[in-house]
Amino acid sequence: MSLFRKIFGSSISPSDEDKEKTNSKFSPDADMMSIDEQFIYNFKKNGGKFLYCENIDEVKEQFENILEENDWYESNVLCYEPKLFNILDENKLSYEKAPNPKFLFTYCENLIANEGSILFSSNQIKQLKPHDLPVNIVVVATTSQILAVKSDGLTSIRKKYERDYPTNITAIKYFEKAKEEDFTQYGSSAKNLYLLLLEDL
């Protein structure tokens, strides 16, 4: 069993998660956490749903669990990633010019630890803005994509795409509806987001 699964195992019960949120004075000190731990802590605090996968078979299994949980079988899906089409085909999901998609199925550029956000570019979402995307998003990412801060993510994108630099670089941070008194999310577009995190280190 990997160290990552030992720390973040995907079988935390909802009641344990609630205790984690309410006992904020006992929250882990960000300075003491690795960037992996920091990302998962902040991502879950933002309302994201995290599913750790040790291999591609587990990614497919967890994806099927998400479909079942939300009754998304035989749905239309927004997906611009040819490498993910086979998973959609296996589950008989429509993705070619599909009207009113139930969810976006995609990769991302990076995962940003200090704010628990996910960085996308035009390679994943074309020129769509967050509010134009479906409310439901399923992201496949790897542990090697976790970076400390957003500036590291932008540097990574510059190195990765030396010539064909992507546009529309966007971070999505909020994954649940804001409470009425929470003004920090003003103007943001909250998403119901599942992260299938594949161990590759």
Coordinates of C-alpha atoms in Angstrom, one line a residue:
M1 CA 0.0 0.0 0.0
S2 CA 1.4 3.4 -1.0
L3 CA 2.2 6.1 1.6
F4 CA -0.3 8.3 -0.3
R5 CA -3.2 5.9 0.3
K6 CA -2.2 5.5 4.0
I7 CA -2.3 9.2 4.5
F8 CA -5.4 10.0 2.4
G9 CA -7.3 6.7 1.9
S10 CA -10.4 7.3 -0.1
S11 CA -12.7 5.6 2.5
I12 CA -13.0 8.4 5.0
S13 CA -16.6 8.5 6.2
P14 CA -18.7 11.7 5.8
S15 CA -19.0 12.0 9.6
D16 CA -15.2 11.9 9.9
E17 CA -14.9 14.6 7.3
D18 CA -17.4 16.8 9.1
K19 CA -15.4 16.4 12.3
E20 CA -12.3 17.4 10.4
K21 CA -14.0 20.6 9.2
T22 CA -15.5 21.6 12.6
N23 CA -12.3 21.0 14.6
S24 CA -10.6 23.9 12.8
K25 CA -8.3 24.8 15.8
F26 CA -6.8 21.3 15.5
S27 CA -6.4 21.7 11.7
P28 CA -2.9 20.7 10.4
D29 CA -0.3 23.5 10.2
A30 CA 0.3 24.2 6.6
D31 CA 4.0 24.7 7.2
M32 CA 4.3 21.1 8.6
M33 CA 2.5 19.4 5.7
S34 CA 4.0 18.2 2.4
I35 CA 2.6 19.8 -0.7
D36 CA 0.6 16.6 -1.4
E37 CA -1.0 16.8 2.1
Q38 CA -1.6 20.5 1.7
F39 CA -3.3 20.2 -1.6
I40 CA -5.7 17.4 -0.4
Y41 CA -6.5 19.3 2.8
N42 CA -7.3 22.6 1.0
F43 CA -9.1 20.8 -1.9
K44 CA -11.4 19.0 0.5
K45 CA -11.9 22.1 2.6
N46 CA -13.1 23.9 -0.6
G47 CA -15.7 21.1 -1.1
G48 CA -13.9 19.0 -3.7
K49 CA -14.4 15.2 -3.8
F50 CA -11.1 13.3 -3.8
L51 CA -10.6 9.7 -5.0
Y52 CA -7.1 8.3 -4.9
C53 CA -6.2 5.7 -7.6
E54 CA -3.1 3.5 -7.7
N55 CA -3.5 2.6 -11.4
I56 CA -5.6 3.2 -14.5
D57 CA -7.9 0.3 -13.6
E58 CA -8.8 2.0 -10.4
V59 CA -9.4 5.3 -12.3
K60 CA -11.9 3.4 -14.5
E61 CA -13.6 1.8 -11.5
Q62 CA -13.9 5.0 -9.6
F63 CA -15.3 6.7 -12.7
E64 CA -18.0 4.1 -12.9
N65 CA -18.8 4.6 -9.2
I66 CA -19.3 8.3 -9.9
L67 CA -21.6 7.5 -12.8
E68 CA -23.6 5.2 -10.6
E69 CA -23.7 7.6 -7.7
N70 CA -25.1 10.4 -9.8
D71 CA -27.1 8.3 -12.3
W72 CA -25.1 9.7 -15.2
Y73 CA -25.4 6.6 -17.4
E74 CA -26.4 7.3 -21.0
S75 CA -25.7 11.0 -20.5
N76 CA -24.1 13.5 -22.8
V77 CA -20.6 14.5 -21.7
L78 CA -18.3 17.5 -22.6
C79 CA -14.8 16.1 -23.3
Y80 CA -12.0 17.6 -25.4
E81 CA -9.4 14.9 -24.5
P82 CA -9.0 12.1 -27.1
K83 CA -7.1 10.0 -24.5
L84 CA -10.2 9.9 -22.4
F85 CA -12.6 8.9 -25.1
N86 CA -12.1 5.2 -24.6
I87 CA -13.4 5.4 -21.0
L88 CA -16.5 7.2 -22.2
D89 CA -16.9 4.7 -25.0
E90 CA -16.7 1.8 -22.5
N91 CA -19.5 3.4 -20.5
K92 CA -21.6 4.2 -23.6
L93 CA -21.5 8.0 -23.0
S94 CA -22.0 10.5 -25.9
Y95 CA -19.4 13.2 -26.2
E96 CA -19.4 14.3 -29.9
K97 CA -21.2 17.6 -30.1
A98 CA -23.3 16.5 -27.2
P99 CA -26.1 19.0 -26.3
N100 CA -26.6 19.9 -22.6
P101 CA -23.8 17.8 -21.2
K102 CA -24.3 16.4 -17.6
F103 CA -20.6 16.8 -16.8
L104 CA -17.1 17.8 -18.1
F105 CA -14.6 14.9 -18.2
T106 CA -11.1 16.2 -18.5
Y107 CA -7.4 16.3 -17.5
C108 CA -5.9 19.5 -16.1
E109 CA -2.6 21.4 -16.2
N110 CA -1.8 21.3 -12.5
L111 CA -3.1 21.0 -8.9
I112 CA -2.2 24.0 -6.7
A113 CA -1.5 23.0 -3.1
N114 CA -1.7 26.3 -1.2
E115 CA -5.2 27.1 -2.3
G116 CA -6.5 23.6 -3.2
S117 CA -7.4 24.7 -6.8
I118 CA -7.2 23.0 -10.2
L119 CA -5.4 24.8 -13.1
F120 CA -6.9 24.4 -16.6
S121 CA -6.0 25.9 -20.0
S122 CA -7.5 26.0 -23.5
N123 CA -6.1 22.5 -24.0
Q124 CA -8.8 21.1 -21.6
I125 CA -11.6 23.6 -21.8
K126 CA -11.0 25.5 -25.1
Q127 CA -12.1 29.1 -24.6
L128 CA -14.9 28.4 -22.2
K129 CA -15.0 30.4 -18.9
P130 CA -15.8 28.6 -15.6
H131 CA -19.5 29.7 -15.6
D132 CA -19.9 28.3 -19.2
L133 CA -18.8 24.8 -18.1
P134 CA -21.2 22.2 -16.7
V135 CA -21.8 22.4 -13.0
N136 CA -20.4 18.8 -12.7
I137 CA -16.8 18.1 -13.5
V138 CA -14.7 14.9 -13.3
V139 CA -11.0 15.5 -13.5
V140 CA -8.2 12.9 -14.0
A141 CA -4.8 14.1 -12.6
T142 CA -1.6 12.6 -11.4
T143 CA 0.3 13.1 -8.1
S144 CA 3.3 14.6 -10.1
Q145 CA 1.0 17.5 -11.1
I146 CA 0.7 18.8 -7.6
L147 CA 2.7 22.1 -7.2
A148 CA 3.0 24.4 -4.3
V149 CA 1.7 27.7 -5.7
K150 CA 0.0 29.1 -8.8
S151 CA 3.1 30.7 -10.1
D152 CA 4.8 27.3 -10.1
G153 CA 1.8 26.1 -12.3
L154 CA 2.3 28.9 -14.7
T155 CA 6.1 28.2 -14.9
S156 CA 5.3 24.5 -15.6
I157 CA 2.9 25.5 -18.4
R158 CA 5.6 27.7 -20.0
K159 CA 8.1 24.9 -19.9
K160 CA 5.6 22.3 -21.2
Y161 CA 4.4 24.3 -24.1
E162 CA 7.5 26.1 -25.4
R163 CA 6.0 27.0 -28.8
D164 CA 2.3 26.3 -28.7
Y165 CA 1.5 28.2 -25.5
P166 CA -2.2 27.7 -24.4
T167 CA -4.6 30.5 -23.7
N168 CA -7.5 30.7 -21.3
I169 CA -5.5 29.6 -18.2
T170 CA -8.0 29.4 -15.4
A171 CA -8.0 28.1 -11.8
I172 CA -11.2 26.6 -10.3
K173 CA -11.2 26.7 -6.6
Y174 CA -14.7 26.5 -5.2
F175 CA -16.5 23.1 -5.3
E176 CA -19.6 23.8 -3.3
K177 CA -22.2 26.5 -3.0
A178 CA -21.1 29.4 -0.8
K179 CA -22.8 30.1 2.4
E180 CA -24.8 33.3 2.3
E181 CA -22.3 35.1 4.6
D182 CA -19.2 33.9 2.7
F183 CA -18.2 36.9 0.5
T184 CA -14.8 35.3 -0.5
Q185 CA -16.6 33.4 -3.3
Y186 CA -18.3 36.5 -4.7
G187 CA -18.3 36.3 -8.5
S188 CA -17.0 32.7 -8.6
S189 CA -18.7 29.8 -10.2
A190 CA -19.0 26.8 -7.8
K191 CA -18.6 23.4 -9.3
N192 CA -19.5 19.8 -8.1
L193 CA -16.0 18.5 -8.8
Y194 CA -14.6 14.9 -8.5
L195 CA -10.8 14.5 -8.7
L196 CA -9.5 11.0 -9.7
L197 CA -5.9 11.3 -8.5
L198 CA -3.6 8.7 -10.1
E199 CA -0.4 7.8 -8.3
D200 CA 2.6 8.2 -10.7
L201 CA 5.5 8.9 -8.3

